Tab-separated table of C-alpha atoms and ligand atoms in Angstrom:
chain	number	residue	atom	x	y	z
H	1	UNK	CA	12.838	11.986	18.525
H	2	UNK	CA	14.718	9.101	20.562
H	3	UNK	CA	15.421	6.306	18.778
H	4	UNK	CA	13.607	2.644	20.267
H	5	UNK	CA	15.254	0.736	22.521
H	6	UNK	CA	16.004	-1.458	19.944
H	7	UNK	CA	15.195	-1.958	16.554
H	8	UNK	CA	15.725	-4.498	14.260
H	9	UNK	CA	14.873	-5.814	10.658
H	10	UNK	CA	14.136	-9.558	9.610
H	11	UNK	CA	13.555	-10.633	5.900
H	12	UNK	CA	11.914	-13.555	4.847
H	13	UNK	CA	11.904	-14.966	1.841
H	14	UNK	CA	8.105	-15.346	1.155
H	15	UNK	CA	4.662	-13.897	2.041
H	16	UNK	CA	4.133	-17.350	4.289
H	17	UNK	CA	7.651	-17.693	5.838
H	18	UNK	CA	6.816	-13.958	6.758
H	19	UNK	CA	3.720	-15.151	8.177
H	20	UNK	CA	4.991	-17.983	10.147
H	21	UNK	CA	7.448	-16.045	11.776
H	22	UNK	CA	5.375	-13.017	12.524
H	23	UNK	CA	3.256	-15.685	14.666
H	24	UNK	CA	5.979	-17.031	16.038
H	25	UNK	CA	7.092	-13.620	16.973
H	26	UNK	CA	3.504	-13.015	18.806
H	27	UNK	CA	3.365	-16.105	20.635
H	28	UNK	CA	6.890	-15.415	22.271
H	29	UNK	CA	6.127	-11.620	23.536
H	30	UNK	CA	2.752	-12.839	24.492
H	31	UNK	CA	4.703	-16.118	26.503
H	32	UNK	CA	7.106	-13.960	28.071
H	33	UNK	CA	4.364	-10.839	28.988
H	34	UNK	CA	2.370	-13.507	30.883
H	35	UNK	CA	5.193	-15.281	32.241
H	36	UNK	CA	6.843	-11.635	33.724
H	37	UNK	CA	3.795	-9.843	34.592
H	38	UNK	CA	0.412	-12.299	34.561
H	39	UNK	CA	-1.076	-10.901	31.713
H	40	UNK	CA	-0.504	-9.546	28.298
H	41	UNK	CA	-2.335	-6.682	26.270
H	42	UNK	CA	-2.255	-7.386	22.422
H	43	UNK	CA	-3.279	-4.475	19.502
H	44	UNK	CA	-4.134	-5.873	16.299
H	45	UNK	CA	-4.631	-4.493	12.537
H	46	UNK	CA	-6.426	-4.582	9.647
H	47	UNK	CA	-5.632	-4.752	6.575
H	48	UNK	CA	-4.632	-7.892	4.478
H	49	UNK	CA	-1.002	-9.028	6.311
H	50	UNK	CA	-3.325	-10.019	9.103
H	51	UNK	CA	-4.361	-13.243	6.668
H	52	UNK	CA	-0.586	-14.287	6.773
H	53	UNK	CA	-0.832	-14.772	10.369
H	54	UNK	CA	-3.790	-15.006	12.280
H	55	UNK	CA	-4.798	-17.900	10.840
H	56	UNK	CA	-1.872	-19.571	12.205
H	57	UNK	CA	-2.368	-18.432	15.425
H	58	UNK	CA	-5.725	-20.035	15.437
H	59	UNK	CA	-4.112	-23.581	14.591
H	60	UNK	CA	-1.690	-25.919	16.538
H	61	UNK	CA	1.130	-26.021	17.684
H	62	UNK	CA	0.528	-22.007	18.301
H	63	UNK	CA	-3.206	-21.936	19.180
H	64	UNK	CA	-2.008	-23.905	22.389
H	65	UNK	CA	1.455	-21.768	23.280
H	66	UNK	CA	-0.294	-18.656	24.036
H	67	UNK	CA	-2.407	-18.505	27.144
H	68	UNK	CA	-5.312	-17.047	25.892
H	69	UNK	CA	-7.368	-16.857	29.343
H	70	UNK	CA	-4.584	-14.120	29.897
H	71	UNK	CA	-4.410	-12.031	26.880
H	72	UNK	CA	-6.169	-8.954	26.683
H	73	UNK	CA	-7.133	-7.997	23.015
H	74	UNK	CA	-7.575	-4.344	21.721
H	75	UNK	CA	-6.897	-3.230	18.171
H	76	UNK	CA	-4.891	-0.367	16.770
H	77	UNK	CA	-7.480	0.894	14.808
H	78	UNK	CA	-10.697	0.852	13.488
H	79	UNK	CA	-13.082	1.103	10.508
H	80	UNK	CA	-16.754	3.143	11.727
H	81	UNK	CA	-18.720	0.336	10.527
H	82	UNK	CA	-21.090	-2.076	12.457
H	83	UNK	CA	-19.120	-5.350	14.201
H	84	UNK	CA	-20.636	-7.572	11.106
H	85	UNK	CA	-19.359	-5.499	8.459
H	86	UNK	CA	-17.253	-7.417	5.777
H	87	UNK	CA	-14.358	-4.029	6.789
H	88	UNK	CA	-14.126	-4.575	10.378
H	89	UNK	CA	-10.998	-5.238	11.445
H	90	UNK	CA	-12.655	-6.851	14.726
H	91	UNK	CA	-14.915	-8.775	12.914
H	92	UNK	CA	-11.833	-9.901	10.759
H	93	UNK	CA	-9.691	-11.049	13.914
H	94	UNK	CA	-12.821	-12.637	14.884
H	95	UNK	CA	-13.344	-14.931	11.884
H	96	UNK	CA	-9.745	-15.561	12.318
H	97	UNK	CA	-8.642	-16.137	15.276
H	98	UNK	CA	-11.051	-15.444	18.168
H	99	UNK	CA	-13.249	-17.878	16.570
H	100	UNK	CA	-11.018	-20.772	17.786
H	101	UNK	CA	-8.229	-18.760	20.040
H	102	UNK	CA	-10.283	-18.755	23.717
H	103	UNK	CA	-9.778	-15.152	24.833
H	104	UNK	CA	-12.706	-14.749	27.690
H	105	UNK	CA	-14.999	-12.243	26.298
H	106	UNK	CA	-14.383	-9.760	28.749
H	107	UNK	CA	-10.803	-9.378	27.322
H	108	UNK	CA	-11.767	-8.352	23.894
H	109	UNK	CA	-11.801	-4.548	23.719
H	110	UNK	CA	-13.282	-3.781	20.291
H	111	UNK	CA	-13.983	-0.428	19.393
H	112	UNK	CA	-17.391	0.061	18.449
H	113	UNK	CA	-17.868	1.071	15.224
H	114	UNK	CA	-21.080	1.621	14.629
H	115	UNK	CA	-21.280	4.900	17.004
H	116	UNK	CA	-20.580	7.831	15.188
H	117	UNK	CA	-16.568	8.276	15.299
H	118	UNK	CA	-15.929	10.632	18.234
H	119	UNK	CA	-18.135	8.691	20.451
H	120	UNK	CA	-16.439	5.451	19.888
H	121	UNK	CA	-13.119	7.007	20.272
H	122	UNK	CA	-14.267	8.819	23.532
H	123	UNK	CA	-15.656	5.106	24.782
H	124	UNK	CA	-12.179	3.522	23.412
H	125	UNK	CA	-10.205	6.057	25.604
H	126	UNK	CA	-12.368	5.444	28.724
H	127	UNK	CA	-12.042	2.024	27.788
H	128	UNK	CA	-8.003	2.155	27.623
H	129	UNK	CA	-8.229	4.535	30.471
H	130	UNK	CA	-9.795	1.731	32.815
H	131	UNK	CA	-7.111	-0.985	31.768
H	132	UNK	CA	-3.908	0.830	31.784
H	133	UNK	CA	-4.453	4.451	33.854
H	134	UNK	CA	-2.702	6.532	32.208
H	135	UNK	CA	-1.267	6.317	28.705
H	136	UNK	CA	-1.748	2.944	27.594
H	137	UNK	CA	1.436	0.852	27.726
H	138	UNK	CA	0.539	-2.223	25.535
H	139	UNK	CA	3.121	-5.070	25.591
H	140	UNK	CA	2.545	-5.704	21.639
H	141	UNK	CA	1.312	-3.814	19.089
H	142	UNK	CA	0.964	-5.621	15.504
H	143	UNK	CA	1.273	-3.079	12.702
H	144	UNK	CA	1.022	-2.741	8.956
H	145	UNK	CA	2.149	-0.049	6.619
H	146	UNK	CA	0.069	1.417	3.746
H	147	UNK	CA	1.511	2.781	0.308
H	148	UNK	CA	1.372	6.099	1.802
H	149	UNK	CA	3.313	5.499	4.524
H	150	UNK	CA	0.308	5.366	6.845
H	151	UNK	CA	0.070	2.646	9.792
H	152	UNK	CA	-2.650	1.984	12.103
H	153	UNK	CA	-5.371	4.641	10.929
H	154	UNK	CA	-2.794	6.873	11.460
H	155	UNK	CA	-2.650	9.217	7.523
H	156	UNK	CA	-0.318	11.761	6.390
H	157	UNK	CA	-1.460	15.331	6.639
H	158	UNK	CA	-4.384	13.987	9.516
H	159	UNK	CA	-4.672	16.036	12.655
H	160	UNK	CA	-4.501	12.371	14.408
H	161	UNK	CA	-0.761	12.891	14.115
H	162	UNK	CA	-0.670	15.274	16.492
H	163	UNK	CA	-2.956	14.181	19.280
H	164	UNK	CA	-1.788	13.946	22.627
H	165	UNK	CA	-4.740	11.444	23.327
H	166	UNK	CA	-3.968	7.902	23.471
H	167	UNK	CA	-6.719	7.613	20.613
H	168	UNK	CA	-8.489	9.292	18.443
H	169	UNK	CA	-11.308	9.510	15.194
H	170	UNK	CA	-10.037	10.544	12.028
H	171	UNK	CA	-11.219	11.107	9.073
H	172	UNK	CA	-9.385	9.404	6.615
H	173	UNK	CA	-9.243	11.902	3.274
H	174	UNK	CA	-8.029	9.297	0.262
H	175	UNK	CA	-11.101	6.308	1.572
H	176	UNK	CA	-13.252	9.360	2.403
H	177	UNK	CA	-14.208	7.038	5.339
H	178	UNK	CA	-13.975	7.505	9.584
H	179	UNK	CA	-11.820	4.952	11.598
H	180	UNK	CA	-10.440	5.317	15.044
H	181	UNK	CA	-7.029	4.932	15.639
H	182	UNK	CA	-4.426	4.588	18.743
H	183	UNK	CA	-2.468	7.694	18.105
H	184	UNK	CA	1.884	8.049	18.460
H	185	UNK	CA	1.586	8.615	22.372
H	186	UNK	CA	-0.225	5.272	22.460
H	187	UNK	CA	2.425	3.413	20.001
H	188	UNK	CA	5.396	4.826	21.362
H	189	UNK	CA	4.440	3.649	24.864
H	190	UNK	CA	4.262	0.494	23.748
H	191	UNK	CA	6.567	-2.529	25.106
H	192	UNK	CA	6.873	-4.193	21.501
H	193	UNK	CA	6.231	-2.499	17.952
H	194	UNK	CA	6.072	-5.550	14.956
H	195	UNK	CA	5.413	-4.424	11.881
H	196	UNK	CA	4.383	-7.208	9.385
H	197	UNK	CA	5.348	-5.915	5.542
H	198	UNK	CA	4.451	-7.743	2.639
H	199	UNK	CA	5.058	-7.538	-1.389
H	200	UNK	CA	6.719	-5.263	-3.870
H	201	UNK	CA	4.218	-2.868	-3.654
H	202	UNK	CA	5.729	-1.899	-0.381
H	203	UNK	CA	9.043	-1.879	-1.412
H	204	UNK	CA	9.485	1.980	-2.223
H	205	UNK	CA	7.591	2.978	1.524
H	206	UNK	CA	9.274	0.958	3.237
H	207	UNK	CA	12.567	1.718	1.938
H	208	UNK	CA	11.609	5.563	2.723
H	209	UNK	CA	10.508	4.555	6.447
H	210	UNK	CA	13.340	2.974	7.152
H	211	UNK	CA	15.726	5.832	5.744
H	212	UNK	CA	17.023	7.950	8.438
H	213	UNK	CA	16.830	10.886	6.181
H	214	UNK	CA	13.250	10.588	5.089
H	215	UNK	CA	11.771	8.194	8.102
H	216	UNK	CA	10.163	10.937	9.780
H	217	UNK	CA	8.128	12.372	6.724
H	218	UNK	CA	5.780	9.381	7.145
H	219	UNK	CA	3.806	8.422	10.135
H	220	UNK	CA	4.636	4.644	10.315
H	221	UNK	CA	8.461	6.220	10.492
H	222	UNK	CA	7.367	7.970	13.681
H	223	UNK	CA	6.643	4.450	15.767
H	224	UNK	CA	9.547	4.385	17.843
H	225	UNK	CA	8.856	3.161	21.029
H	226	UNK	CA	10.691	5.373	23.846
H	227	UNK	CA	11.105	2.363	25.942
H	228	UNK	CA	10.006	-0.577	23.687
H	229	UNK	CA	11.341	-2.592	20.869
H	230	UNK	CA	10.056	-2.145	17.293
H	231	UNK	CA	10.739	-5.074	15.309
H	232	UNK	CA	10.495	-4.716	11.157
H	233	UNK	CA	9.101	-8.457	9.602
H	234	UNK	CA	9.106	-8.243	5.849
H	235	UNK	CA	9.028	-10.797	3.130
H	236	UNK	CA	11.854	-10.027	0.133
H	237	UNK	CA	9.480	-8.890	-2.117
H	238	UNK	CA	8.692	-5.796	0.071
H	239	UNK	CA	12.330	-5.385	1.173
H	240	UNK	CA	13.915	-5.453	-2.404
H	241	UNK	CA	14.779	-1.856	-2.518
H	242	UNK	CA	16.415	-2.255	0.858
H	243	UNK	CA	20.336	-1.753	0.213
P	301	6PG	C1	-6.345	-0.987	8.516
P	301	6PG	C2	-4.959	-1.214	9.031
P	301	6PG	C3	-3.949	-0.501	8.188
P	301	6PG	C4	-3.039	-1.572	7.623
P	301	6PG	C5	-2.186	-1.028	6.520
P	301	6PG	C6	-1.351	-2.149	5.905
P	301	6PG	O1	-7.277	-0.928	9.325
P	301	6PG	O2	-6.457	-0.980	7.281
P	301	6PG	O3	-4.796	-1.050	10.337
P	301	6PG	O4	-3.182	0.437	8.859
P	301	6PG	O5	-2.213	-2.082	8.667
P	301	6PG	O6	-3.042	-0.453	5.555
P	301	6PG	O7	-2.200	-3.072	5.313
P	301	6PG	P1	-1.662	-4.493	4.754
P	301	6PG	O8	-1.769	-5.423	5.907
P	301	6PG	O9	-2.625	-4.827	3.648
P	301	6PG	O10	-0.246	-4.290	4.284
């Protein structure tokens, strides 16, 4: 597997220094997307890390730095529930940012949850299909990891690590719950990986991700865009194991 274009690592010192410059770190790839090319495509999470930075998105001086009217807004994956469910990740990034950040409706490509999985991954892929053509190539894609090493909807052992479809349902074994997910073709075409890390708990993962001799065992250590960059944001608490 080719290693990204470039990859780096940036530690902050707390949960909301990580947060601030995660934002920061979205507003300039979405700036610089819409300033080379017209438009930008943005992929969001679930999760919690998405508290440490939406929010700030939503608020000056950042609400008004990103040209919203050009940003295109799908997520990386996707609990099957209804839009109003308390787990949705869209109705999450709704409460906290789309509430106030003025995307035009049109641009917000939620997956819809409430079909049954493989028909809301089908309608995903048609819906990726009629944005990008071929394999989506999404200028930044927002990522968490999970204790297991999972990211996106993306879990060990799931067949939805080996799809060659740019997304995909999967059934996720330890929540005994469906989500769709963008799959590795889909994140590795990306232009920009961030990953947003927070707290001890994600110190031992993350120090297994980001060792070359384990990294590959774990599907968030497979994101490695072929011709992207993948950036690593973590606060110290998650990067204390880190050498
Ligand atoms: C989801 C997310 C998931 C998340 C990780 C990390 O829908 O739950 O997409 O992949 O990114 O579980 O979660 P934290 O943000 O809580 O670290």
């Amino acid at each position: 597997m080719e290693a990204p274009l470039s990859e780096a690592l940036s530690v902050l010192a707390d949960a909301q220094s990580l947060g601030a410059a995660t934002a920061d770190r979205i507003v300039s790839i979405l700036r610089e997307a819409v300033l080379q090319r017209g438009g930008a495509s943005l992929a969001l999470s679930g999760g919690n890390t998405p508290n440490l930075y939406l929010p700030l998105l939503a608020d000056e001086p950042r609400l008004n730095a990103v040209p919203w009217k050009d940003i295109s807004v799908f997520w990386a994956d996707e609990r099957c529930v209804p839009p109003g469910d308390p787990e949705s990740n869209y109705g999450m990034a709704g409460r906290l940012l789309f509430s106030r950040a003025p995307v035009p409706p049109g641009n917000i490509h939620r997956i819809r949850g409430e079909l049954p999985p493989e028909d809301a991954a089908a309608e995903y892929r048609a819906t990726l299909a009629t944005h990008f053509g071929s394999t989506p190539r999404i200028d930044l894609i927002v990522l968490g990891i999970g204790s297991d090493g999972h990211t996106a909807s993306l879990f060990p052992g799931t067949a939805a690590l080996a799809s060659q479809e740019p997304a995909c349902a999967v059934y996720a074994p330890r929540l005994g719950s469906w989500r769709v997910t963008l799959t590795l073709p889909a994140l590795n075409n990306a232009r920009n990986i961030l990953f947003c890390v927070s707290g001890a708990a994600k110190a031992g993962i993350l120090k297994k991700i980001l060792s070359a001799e384990t990294r590959t065992a774990y599907p968030a250590g497979l994101v490695m865009p072929t011709d992207g960059s993948l950036l690593w944001l973590i606060d110290s608490a998650a990067g204390h194991l880190l050498a």
